[in-house]
């Protein structure tokens, strides 16, 4: 296990120099393999001597191919370790900086001692804060060390030896087809990286249901597979709709049956609308070309007959509880230097909110390019509607409880953690690590915060929660995003959702749901709150103890911002709850700076 004194000496730059060395060696061997293959193909000699020479060339070709594959795995291992060592360096620097600010010292063994003040409780609190940061750094270093060792141990074994496999295509065996969905995102990314380009396309085209939602598979491949799945899913919904309409017509006077059929029909129509919205919004712009790796390609719209910079890709396409879930990306997730994932909140559906979320994603992408002074191709933004968001308030007890409990956030965070881990893993086995930012709005901030307790260190580099009722946990040490890169924004008025988790009664009454006598006004302290877990959405990220750093809360530049209608601090309306990502706002500009890898404006 690495010690505190040891990890202070870790330098990502040292490892990085080996990446270039290994890459250069592999290129040389690849050239030798190509030359040898050309000579084998063109050799026309006959007789025993010629046969012996052919055999010798075949043996040399096989050995060089195996060596090249081993170097590929070494390159992957070092590349992964380099980015994660950078994370460790950041954690160490943060701990040292915090120790200095708190008048604390850290021994070589990692023990923290503070000399500030005479009050024991104050010193203990300061020591605990720094000690937690030291532990996080050591824990992250230990994970890096273990993973790096495991990857290097595999080099030269039967696991890596058969590489440089034939570049043809082949169907999956039943065992392979059964094993693929059970892989972790990291295992799946490893497996995927070993397939030829031809085999990857073959799998997308022939096993789209297997590939479309597979975390760890490259974005272009998921998009290709999901574009093939969409027509079939849409047709199935149309067929079901027609059948239900016939059944309703034949239900006669059976009121109960007719009500059940009509409820099912409503859900099917919503699914069909969602598929049509995806078709209209995403599919019309054409698929990603995996051969264009710098983000400069344009998308051609068969619907509108024109081109535009970039493209949209469909990274998730699922049905859950009768609803369609999707994730749509703008930009090149596989190669962009900066990748952001935005998680929306209450009431967001594919059929009703996809286009608006894509618009917000475009705002963020433009802001990152402008504030970071970088090319737009260096930024990709994913609008992640991949979970069942709670419905808008309806005064229905069962439905409204979804808004103020962790149930949907818990389920959604599992899926979000898998998605983020998969993107990170596919980049590690592909173009290399990206600066990844997770942004959560409203109930989506609860999902996002909870997801960061379920990922490994190094997956997400920055987190931004805004308009947040709670951060999904009450223990900041559970969050696997570096301290110093956790940010929060909350407009000063017109957004009572911000921090509402800690005020359960206000949360209910502000939503305008479950009015007495269904739920008493004192629900925050009552048994119903304990029974249902009402309002227990995690600590308010605006709270100082949350470890989240406040960024701009100035959204007055939004065309929709409402000012002067209520007193400062009022939480009686929602008018400003959704203005954070509007053009012209300080909130969006700060988000853009962070997504681009920088810091919010002081």
XYZ file of C-alpha atoms in Angstrom:
602
model
C 0.000 0.000 0.000
C 1.463 3.401 -0.991
C 2.258 5.696 1.920
C 1.639 9.417 2.210
C 5.332 10.195 1.843
C 5.531 8.020 -1.284
C 2.554 9.437 -3.131
C 3.885 12.974 -2.697
C 6.650 11.898 -5.089
C 4.265 10.588 -7.750
C 4.527 12.519 -11.023
C 2.230 11.896 -13.968
C 4.749 13.574 -16.269
C 7.243 10.773 -15.627
C 4.743 8.121 -16.702
C 3.631 10.223 -19.647
C 7.125 10.152 -21.144
C 6.889 6.357 -21.292
C 3.624 6.569 -23.241
C 5.406 8.214 -26.172
C 8.291 5.748 -25.955
C 6.036 2.690 -26.034
C 3.943 4.189 -28.834
C 7.058 4.778 -30.930
C 8.283 1.218 -30.365
C 4.914 -0.210 -31.340
C 4.805 1.854 -34.545
C 8.206 0.463 -35.520
C 7.034 -3.104 -34.941
C 3.790 -2.461 -36.833
C 5.840 -1.297 -39.812
C 7.970 -4.428 -39.598
C 4.840 -6.586 -39.487
C 3.425 -4.852 -42.571
C 6.713 -5.257 -44.460
C 6.992 -8.919 -43.517
C 3.389 -9.561 -44.521
C 3.985 -7.943 -47.917
C 7.037 -10.113 -48.500
C 5.162 -13.258 -47.465
C 2.379 -12.438 -49.900
C 4.694 -11.682 -52.826
C 7.130 -14.564 -52.261
C 6.883 -17.022 -55.175
C 9.697 -19.521 -54.422
C 9.165 -23.298 -54.509
C 10.922 -26.264 -52.952
C 12.097 -27.190 -49.466
C 14.223 -24.087 -49.034
C 11.346 -21.839 -50.082
C 8.941 -23.636 -47.741
C 11.397 -23.288 -44.875
C 11.678 -19.563 -45.580
C 7.898 -19.219 -45.658
C 7.621 -20.990 -42.312
C 10.319 -18.767 -40.854
C 8.512 -15.634 -42.046
C 5.219 -16.943 -40.631
C 6.846 -17.603 -37.265
C 8.454 -14.160 -37.238
C 5.154 -12.555 -38.223
C 3.341 -14.304 -35.378
C 5.979 -13.368 -32.796
C 6.084 -9.741 -33.905
C 2.281 -9.584 -33.846
C 2.188 -10.906 -30.296
C 4.879 -8.434 -29.246
C 2.937 -5.564 -30.810
C -0.173 -6.630 -28.927
C 1.717 -6.787 -25.652
C 3.035 -3.279 -26.269
C -0.532 -2.155 -26.962
C -1.595 -3.399 -23.540
C 1.419 -1.735 -21.916
C 0.462 1.504 -23.675
C -3.127 1.229 -22.401
C -1.953 0.499 -18.858
C 0.430 3.460 -18.762
C -2.097 5.818 -20.370
C -4.733 4.906 -17.797
C -2.281 5.188 -14.929
C -1.013 8.586 -16.114
C -4.413 10.259 -15.972
C -5.208 8.695 -12.612
C -1.849 9.703 -11.144
C -2.767 13.253 -12.143
C -5.859 12.862 -9.984
C -3.716 11.665 -7.087
C -1.401 14.657 -7.548
C -4.441 16.938 -7.361
C -5.718 15.238 -4.198
C -2.286 15.535 -2.573
C -2.009 19.208 -3.535
C -5.477 19.934 -2.141
C -4.632 18.194 1.138
C -1.362 20.109 1.506
C -3.038 23.405 0.661
C -5.849 22.782 3.148
C -3.348 21.783 5.824
C -1.403 24.994 5.317
C -4.562 27.119 5.443
C -5.611 25.445 8.699
C -2.143 25.662 10.315
C -1.802 21.872 10.231
C 1.131 19.591 9.488
C 1.046 16.162 7.862
C 3.635 13.591 8.931
C 5.287 11.147 6.516
C 2.830 8.504 7.695
C -0.125 10.788 6.901
C -1.038 11.821 10.442
C -2.461 15.341 10.686
C -1.663 17.657 13.598
C -3.097 21.158 13.951
C -1.675 23.887 16.170
C -4.250 26.588 15.462
C -6.126 27.865 18.536
C -6.446 26.503 22.047
C -9.904 24.990 21.738
C -9.590 21.209 21.410
C -12.880 20.869 19.520
C -11.735 23.424 16.947
C -8.378 21.700 16.471
C -10.072 18.309 16.232
C -12.471 19.583 13.571
C -9.637 21.047 11.505
C -7.558 17.893 11.849
C -10.512 15.716 10.823
C -11.131 17.784 7.703
C -7.525 17.508 6.532
C -7.211 13.872 7.622
C -10.183 12.999 5.428
C -8.436 14.561 2.434
C -5.232 12.639 3.182
C -7.172 9.378 3.402
C -8.888 10.093 0.096
C -5.534 10.688 -1.589
C -3.997 7.500 -0.180
C -7.088 5.471 -1.062
C -7.024 6.774 -4.632
C -3.303 6.014 -4.912
C -3.834 2.484 -3.651
C -6.507 1.883 -6.281
C -4.256 3.239 -9.032
C -1.383 1.060 -7.844
C -3.522 -2.088 -7.726
C -5.122 -1.507 -11.124
C -1.806 -0.656 -12.799
C -0.181 -3.771 -11.388
C -3.103 -5.924 -12.548
C -2.925 -4.568 -16.090
C 0.824 -5.097 -16.342
C 0.526 -8.608 -14.906
C -1.687 -9.588 -17.847
C 0.903 -8.557 -20.434
C 2.437 -11.581 -22.121
C -0.167 -14.012 -20.778
C -2.730 -16.037 -22.681
C -5.128 -13.152 -22.180
C -3.182 -10.838 -24.470
C -1.270 -13.256 -26.690
C -3.936 -13.959 -29.304
C -4.227 -10.341 -30.417
C -3.694 -9.243 -33.991
C -6.482 -11.639 -34.774
C -7.771 -11.952 -38.290
C -9.335 -8.760 -39.548
C -12.449 -10.498 -40.867
C -15.805 -10.646 -39.109
C -17.446 -13.438 -37.190
C -20.711 -14.091 -35.414
C -20.677 -14.301 -31.643
C -20.861 -17.688 -30.023
C -23.726 -18.281 -27.602
C -21.234 -18.043 -24.747
C -19.887 -14.678 -25.989
C -23.394 -13.327 -26.508
C -24.386 -14.355 -22.981
C -21.188 -13.004 -21.396
C -21.232 -9.553 -23.036
C -24.127 -8.039 -21.009
C -22.613 -9.339 -17.773
C -19.282 -7.551 -18.275
C -18.407 -4.476 -16.242
C -17.982 -1.277 -18.289
C -14.194 -1.636 -17.933
C -14.237 -5.261 -19.099
C -16.489 -4.350 -21.992
C -14.205 -1.481 -23.042
C -11.229 -3.848 -22.970
C -13.087 -6.446 -25.042
C -14.285 -3.823 -27.510
C -10.793 -2.390 -27.988
C -9.560 -5.800 -29.140
C -12.059 -6.013 -32.012
C -11.146 -4.908 -35.521
C -12.996 -1.950 -37.033
C -14.788 -4.358 -39.354
C -15.884 -6.565 -36.453
C -17.120 -3.556 -34.474
C -19.349 -2.472 -37.351
C -20.491 -6.068 -37.831
C -21.529 -6.281 -34.180
C -23.397 -2.958 -34.360
C -25.307 -4.049 -37.447
C -26.056 -7.628 -36.390
C -26.380 -7.299 -32.604
C -27.802 -3.773 -32.156
C -29.800 -4.700 -29.047
C -26.578 -5.907 -27.443
C -24.479 -2.864 -28.377
C -26.854 0.116 -28.234
C -26.890 0.561 -24.452
C -23.610 -1.191 -23.643
C -21.583 0.978 -21.249
C -17.912 0.790 -22.221
C -18.559 0.668 -25.974
C -17.501 3.681 -28.057
C -20.107 6.379 -28.657
C -20.090 6.057 -32.446
C -20.878 2.334 -32.129
C -23.738 2.837 -29.668
C -25.174 5.468 -31.990
C -24.878 3.167 -35.013
C -26.622 0.334 -33.150
C -29.407 2.522 -31.753
C -30.180 3.986 -35.172
C -30.863 0.427 -36.304
C -33.009 -0.318 -33.260
C -35.244 2.749 -33.481
C -37.446 1.730 -36.467
C -38.215 -1.649 -34.887
C -39.084 -0.089 -31.526
C -41.260 2.540 -33.180
C -43.071 -0.099 -35.235
C -43.704 -2.204 -32.121
C -45.285 0.817 -30.412
C -47.470 1.531 -33.451
C -48.618 -2.090 -33.558
C -49.455 -2.071 -29.850
C -51.325 1.232 -30.221
C -53.480 -0.140 -33.032
C -54.295 -3.281 -31.029
C -55.264 -1.314 -27.924
C -57.522 0.947 -29.969
C -59.288 -2.128 -31.371
C -59.609 -3.643 -27.897
C -61.124 -0.419 -26.536
C -63.643 -0.351 -29.360
C -64.612 -3.929 -28.535
C -64.720 -3.441 -24.745
C -68.394 -2.565 -24.803
C -69.804 -1.557 -21.417
C -66.944 -3.077 -19.410
C -65.916 0.152 -17.706
C -63.037 -1.326 -15.685
C -61.499 -3.042 -18.717
C -61.897 0.062 -20.842
C -60.211 2.235 -18.188
C -57.271 -0.168 -17.992
C -56.911 -0.262 -21.780
C -57.103 3.529 -22.044
C -54.382 3.928 -19.417
C -52.148 1.541 -21.356
C -52.964 3.380 -24.579
C -51.887 6.691 -23.045
C -48.493 5.211 -22.166
C -48.060 3.671 -25.622
C -48.879 6.998 -27.285
C -46.243 8.675 -25.105
C -43.680 6.051 -26.160
C -44.581 6.516 -29.793
C -44.289 10.300 -29.439
C -40.853 9.815 -27.877
C -39.635 7.680 -30.767
C -40.974 10.205 -33.265
C -39.227 13.011 -31.390
C -35.919 11.117 -31.496
C -36.440 10.408 -35.187
C -37.152 14.046 -35.910
C -34.425 15.488 -33.683
C -31.533 13.048 -33.951
C -31.887 10.622 -36.832
C -32.419 13.314 -39.452
C -28.858 14.520 -39.020
C -27.233 11.238 -40.045
C -24.839 8.932 -38.160
C -21.335 9.536 -36.837
C -18.500 8.646 -39.184
C -16.021 6.740 -36.954
C -13.239 7.448 -39.464
C -13.347 11.187 -38.708
C -11.590 11.437 -35.367
C -11.036 15.163 -34.863
C -14.609 16.326 -34.455
C -14.566 18.355 -37.681
C -17.145 16.372 -39.627
C -20.542 17.862 -40.386
C -23.925 16.242 -40.105
C -26.210 16.114 -43.146
C -29.902 16.500 -42.523
C -32.035 14.340 -44.790
C -35.022 16.070 -43.237
C -33.959 19.657 -43.845
C -31.522 19.124 -46.721
C -28.631 21.092 -45.268
C -25.439 20.652 -43.307
C -24.379 21.974 -39.945
C -21.173 21.632 -37.897
C -21.014 18.597 -35.671
C -23.640 15.921 -35.268
C -25.983 14.339 -32.781
C -25.472 10.789 -31.561
C -27.922 8.491 -29.788
C -26.017 6.861 -26.932
C -28.935 5.381 -24.980
C -32.309 4.086 -26.161
C -34.311 2.120 -23.593
C -37.813 1.465 -22.334
C -38.454 1.407 -18.592
C -41.829 1.263 -16.856
C -43.541 2.185 -20.101
C -41.329 5.224 -20.738
C -38.656 5.826 -23.347
C -35.253 6.847 -21.994
C -32.472 8.319 -24.118
C -29.094 10.024 -24.051
C -28.148 12.321 -26.921
C -24.682 13.770 -27.464
C -23.525 16.838 -29.339
C -19.919 16.638 -30.497
C -17.489 13.739 -30.557
C -17.637 11.914 -27.219
C -14.932 9.500 -28.391
C -12.317 12.182 -29.139
C -13.272 15.556 -27.621
C -10.855 16.793 -24.965
C -13.768 17.840 -22.750
C -16.950 15.809 -22.240
C -19.903 17.068 -20.177
C -22.994 15.107 -19.135
C -26.105 17.078 -18.163
C -28.840 15.417 -16.075
C -32.219 17.236 -16.009
C -34.862 16.946 -13.325
C -38.574 16.871 -12.489
C -40.997 16.409 -15.357
C -38.376 15.792 -18.048
C -39.385 13.240 -20.676
C -37.987 12.385 -24.088
C -41.252 13.227 -25.836
C -41.696 16.516 -23.995
C -38.205 17.742 -23.174
C -35.572 16.292 -25.519
C -35.360 19.280 -27.836
C -35.139 21.731 -24.953
C -32.373 19.699 -23.303
C -30.441 19.586 -26.578
C -30.806 23.374 -26.783
C -29.380 23.723 -23.263
C -26.560 21.374 -24.191
C -25.765 23.542 -27.205
C -25.694 26.611 -24.939
C -23.228 24.870 -22.639
C -21.028 23.691 -25.507
C -20.845 27.206 -26.950
C -20.099 28.683 -23.524
C -17.286 26.194 -22.914
C -15.709 27.020 -26.266
C -16.031 30.769 -25.702
C -14.971 30.907 -22.053
C -12.195 28.345 -22.497
C -11.008 29.936 -25.747
C -11.064 26.510 -27.410
C -12.524 25.061 -30.586
C -16.061 23.718 -30.362
C -14.785 20.350 -31.593
C -12.904 20.039 -28.294
C -16.210 19.911 -26.388
C -18.906 17.233 -26.367
C -22.098 17.512 -24.329
C -24.401 14.604 -23.468
C -28.029 15.320 -22.585
C -28.702 12.331 -20.334
C -32.404 11.538 -20.154
C -31.469 7.999 -19.211
C -33.504 7.706 -16.027
C -37.152 7.907 -15.053
C -37.455 11.488 -13.831
C -40.273 12.202 -11.355
C -43.391 13.637 -12.979
C -44.424 17.230 -12.429
C -46.711 17.847 -9.402
C -50.164 16.391 -9.945
C -51.778 16.271 -6.483
C -51.695 12.475 -6.768
C -50.176 11.021 -3.591
C -48.418 8.086 -5.222
C -46.978 10.133 -8.079
C -46.046 13.195 -6.034
C -44.105 11.162 -3.486
C -41.686 10.327 -6.316
C -40.608 13.967 -6.367
C -39.556 14.097 -2.752
C -38.028 10.666 -2.135
C -34.789 8.969 -3.156
C -36.363 5.980 -4.923
C -36.037 7.188 -8.518
C -32.723 8.901 -7.754
C -31.288 5.661 -6.388
C -32.301 3.709 -9.484
C -31.264 6.463 -11.855
C -27.879 6.937 -10.202
C -27.025 3.271 -10.757
C -27.541 3.746 -14.482
C -25.763 7.103 -14.562
C -22.740 5.697 -12.723
C -22.533 2.884 -15.270
C -22.816 5.332 -18.161
C -20.083 7.632 -16.834
C -17.793 4.719 -16.006
C -18.350 3.366 -19.499
C -17.470 6.634 -21.231
C -14.328 6.928 -19.121
C -13.329 3.315 -19.821
C -13.899 3.562 -23.571
C -11.740 6.702 -23.664
C -8.971 4.982 -21.703
C -8.875 2.198 -24.293
C -9.336 4.666 -27.129
C -8.287 8.281 -27.621
C -7.202 8.760 -24.006
C -8.633 10.396 -20.914
C -11.032 13.321 -21.279
C -11.833 16.118 -18.850
C -15.261 14.885 -17.736
C -17.830 17.131 -16.069
C -21.149 16.037 -14.572
C -23.902 18.652 -14.278
C -27.143 17.978 -12.408
C -30.177 20.250 -12.328
C -33.112 20.050 -9.906
C -33.921 16.400 -9.091
C -31.180 15.555 -11.602
C -28.690 16.976 -9.103
C -29.828 14.361 -6.585
C -29.283 11.643 -9.199
C -25.891 13.111 -10.141
C -24.701 13.511 -6.578
C -25.752 9.984 -5.735
C -24.018 8.628 -8.854
C -20.699 10.135 -7.787
C -20.807 7.961 -4.663
C -20.929 4.883 -6.923
C -18.090 5.601 -9.347
C -14.344 5.197 -8.921
C -11.952 8.085 -8.416
C -10.831 9.543 -11.728
C -14.050 8.914 -13.660
C -15.523 12.405 -13.166
C -13.181 15.391 -12.927
C -15.723 18.126 -12.144
C -19.259 18.210 -10.769
C -21.754 21.079 -10.906
C -25.106 20.980 -9.107
C -27.613 23.787 -9.684
C -31.163 24.449 -8.578
C -30.518 21.505 -6.277
C -32.837 20.275 -3.507
C -30.061 17.988 -2.227
C -26.794 16.375 -3.304
C -27.888 12.746 -2.907
C -25.818 12.054 0.211
C -25.246 13.572 3.637
C -21.593 12.482 3.699
C -19.310 14.478 1.357
C -16.512 11.927 1.826
C -18.588 9.451 -0.215
C -18.279 11.607 -3.327
C -15.624 10.445 -5.799
C -14.956 13.813 -7.386
C -11.852 15.758 -6.279
C -12.500 18.358 -3.602
C -11.910 21.712 -5.182
C -13.714 20.544 -8.334
C -17.197 20.296 -6.815
C -19.336 23.332 -7.617
C -22.836 24.597 -6.875
C -25.052 27.397 -8.143
C -28.355 28.657 -6.756
C -30.068 31.873 -7.804
C -30.943 34.059 -4.795
C -34.677 34.178 -5.483
C -37.332 32.556 -7.570
C -35.990 29.031 -7.041
C -37.320 27.517 -3.814
C -36.202 24.051 -5.019
C -32.620 25.027 -4.182
C -31.936 23.463 -0.772
C -35.575 22.446 -0.302
C -34.673 18.955 0.896
C -33.798 20.352 4.316
C -37.200 22.051 4.659
C -39.650 19.235 4.018
C -42.809 21.123 4.819
C -41.816 24.005 2.560
C -40.820 21.524 -0.111
C -44.299 20.033 -0.146
C -46.175 23.289 0.107
C -43.903 24.993 -2.420
C -44.578 22.224 -4.892
C -48.248 22.855 -4.366
C -48.892 19.160 -3.881
C -50.451 16.924 -1.295
C -52.340 19.771 0.301
C -54.215 19.095 3.547
C -55.960 16.933 4.495
C -53.930 14.395 2.458
C -50.679 15.436 4.119
C -50.572 17.889 7.027
C -48.578 21.091 6.765
C -46.206 19.783 9.419
C -45.198 16.781 7.302
C -41.523 17.649 7.733
C -41.702 16.598 11.350
C -44.473 14.053 11.071
C -44.610 10.295 10.809
C -45.508 10.419 7.113
C -42.139 12.004 6.369
C -40.321 9.235 8.211
C -42.462 6.560 6.588
C -41.883 7.697 3.038
C -38.424 9.250 3.420
C -39.879 12.554 2.310
C -37.349 15.250 1.572
C -34.367 13.069 2.427
C -32.508 13.962 -0.769
C -29.142 14.678 0.780
C -27.366 17.721 2.145
C -27.973 21.094 0.550
C -24.876 21.593 -1.655
C -25.000 25.311 -0.806
C -24.218 24.314 2.785
C -20.602 25.107 3.712
C -20.058 21.581 5.026
C -21.034 20.068 1.676
C -17.508 20.738 0.227
C -19.156 22.268 -2.858
C -17.744 25.615 -3.994
C -20.277 28.324 -4.936
C -19.959 29.652 -8.477
C -21.917 32.452 -10.118
C -25.578 32.577 -9.145
C -26.268 35.524 -11.442
C -28.866 34.519 -14.013
C -30.282 38.013 -14.532
C -29.042 37.964 -18.124
C -31.643 35.364 -19.055
C -34.559 36.568 -21.172
C -36.816 34.558 -18.835
C -35.420 35.836 -15.538
C -38.118 37.304 -13.290
C -37.001 40.151 -11.043
C -38.908 42.428 -8.726
C -41.878 40.112 -8.358
C -40.929 38.875 -4.932
C -38.617 39.621 -2.045
C -35.010 38.471 -2.117
C -34.767 34.990 -0.709
C -38.365 34.151 -1.505
C -38.981 30.490 -2.224
C -42.597 30.811 -3.193
C -42.228 30.497 -6.963
C -40.363 28.475 -9.556
C -39.963 31.206 -12.164
C -36.153 31.206 -12.063
C -35.631 27.497 -11.498
C -34.762 26.772 -15.129
C -32.761 29.821 -16.252
C -29.269 28.648 -15.219
C -28.194 27.492 -18.698
C -29.692 30.380 -20.654
C -27.359 32.499 -22.830
C -26.181 35.733 -21.253
C -26.132 34.434 -17.682
C -23.156 34.393 -15.351
C -24.214 30.906 -14.300
C -23.759 29.532 -17.830
C -20.438 31.315 -18.306
C -19.016 29.787 -15.118
C -20.290 26.361 -16.142
C -18.563 26.799 -19.488
C -15.270 27.690 -17.825
C -15.402 24.534 -15.693
C -16.402 22.263 -18.594
C -13.444 23.646 -20.561
C -11.111 22.600 -17.742
C -10.753 25.987 -16.089
C -12.021 27.657 -12.934
C -15.096 29.794 -12.277
C -14.621 33.535 -12.339
C -13.448 34.778 -8.898
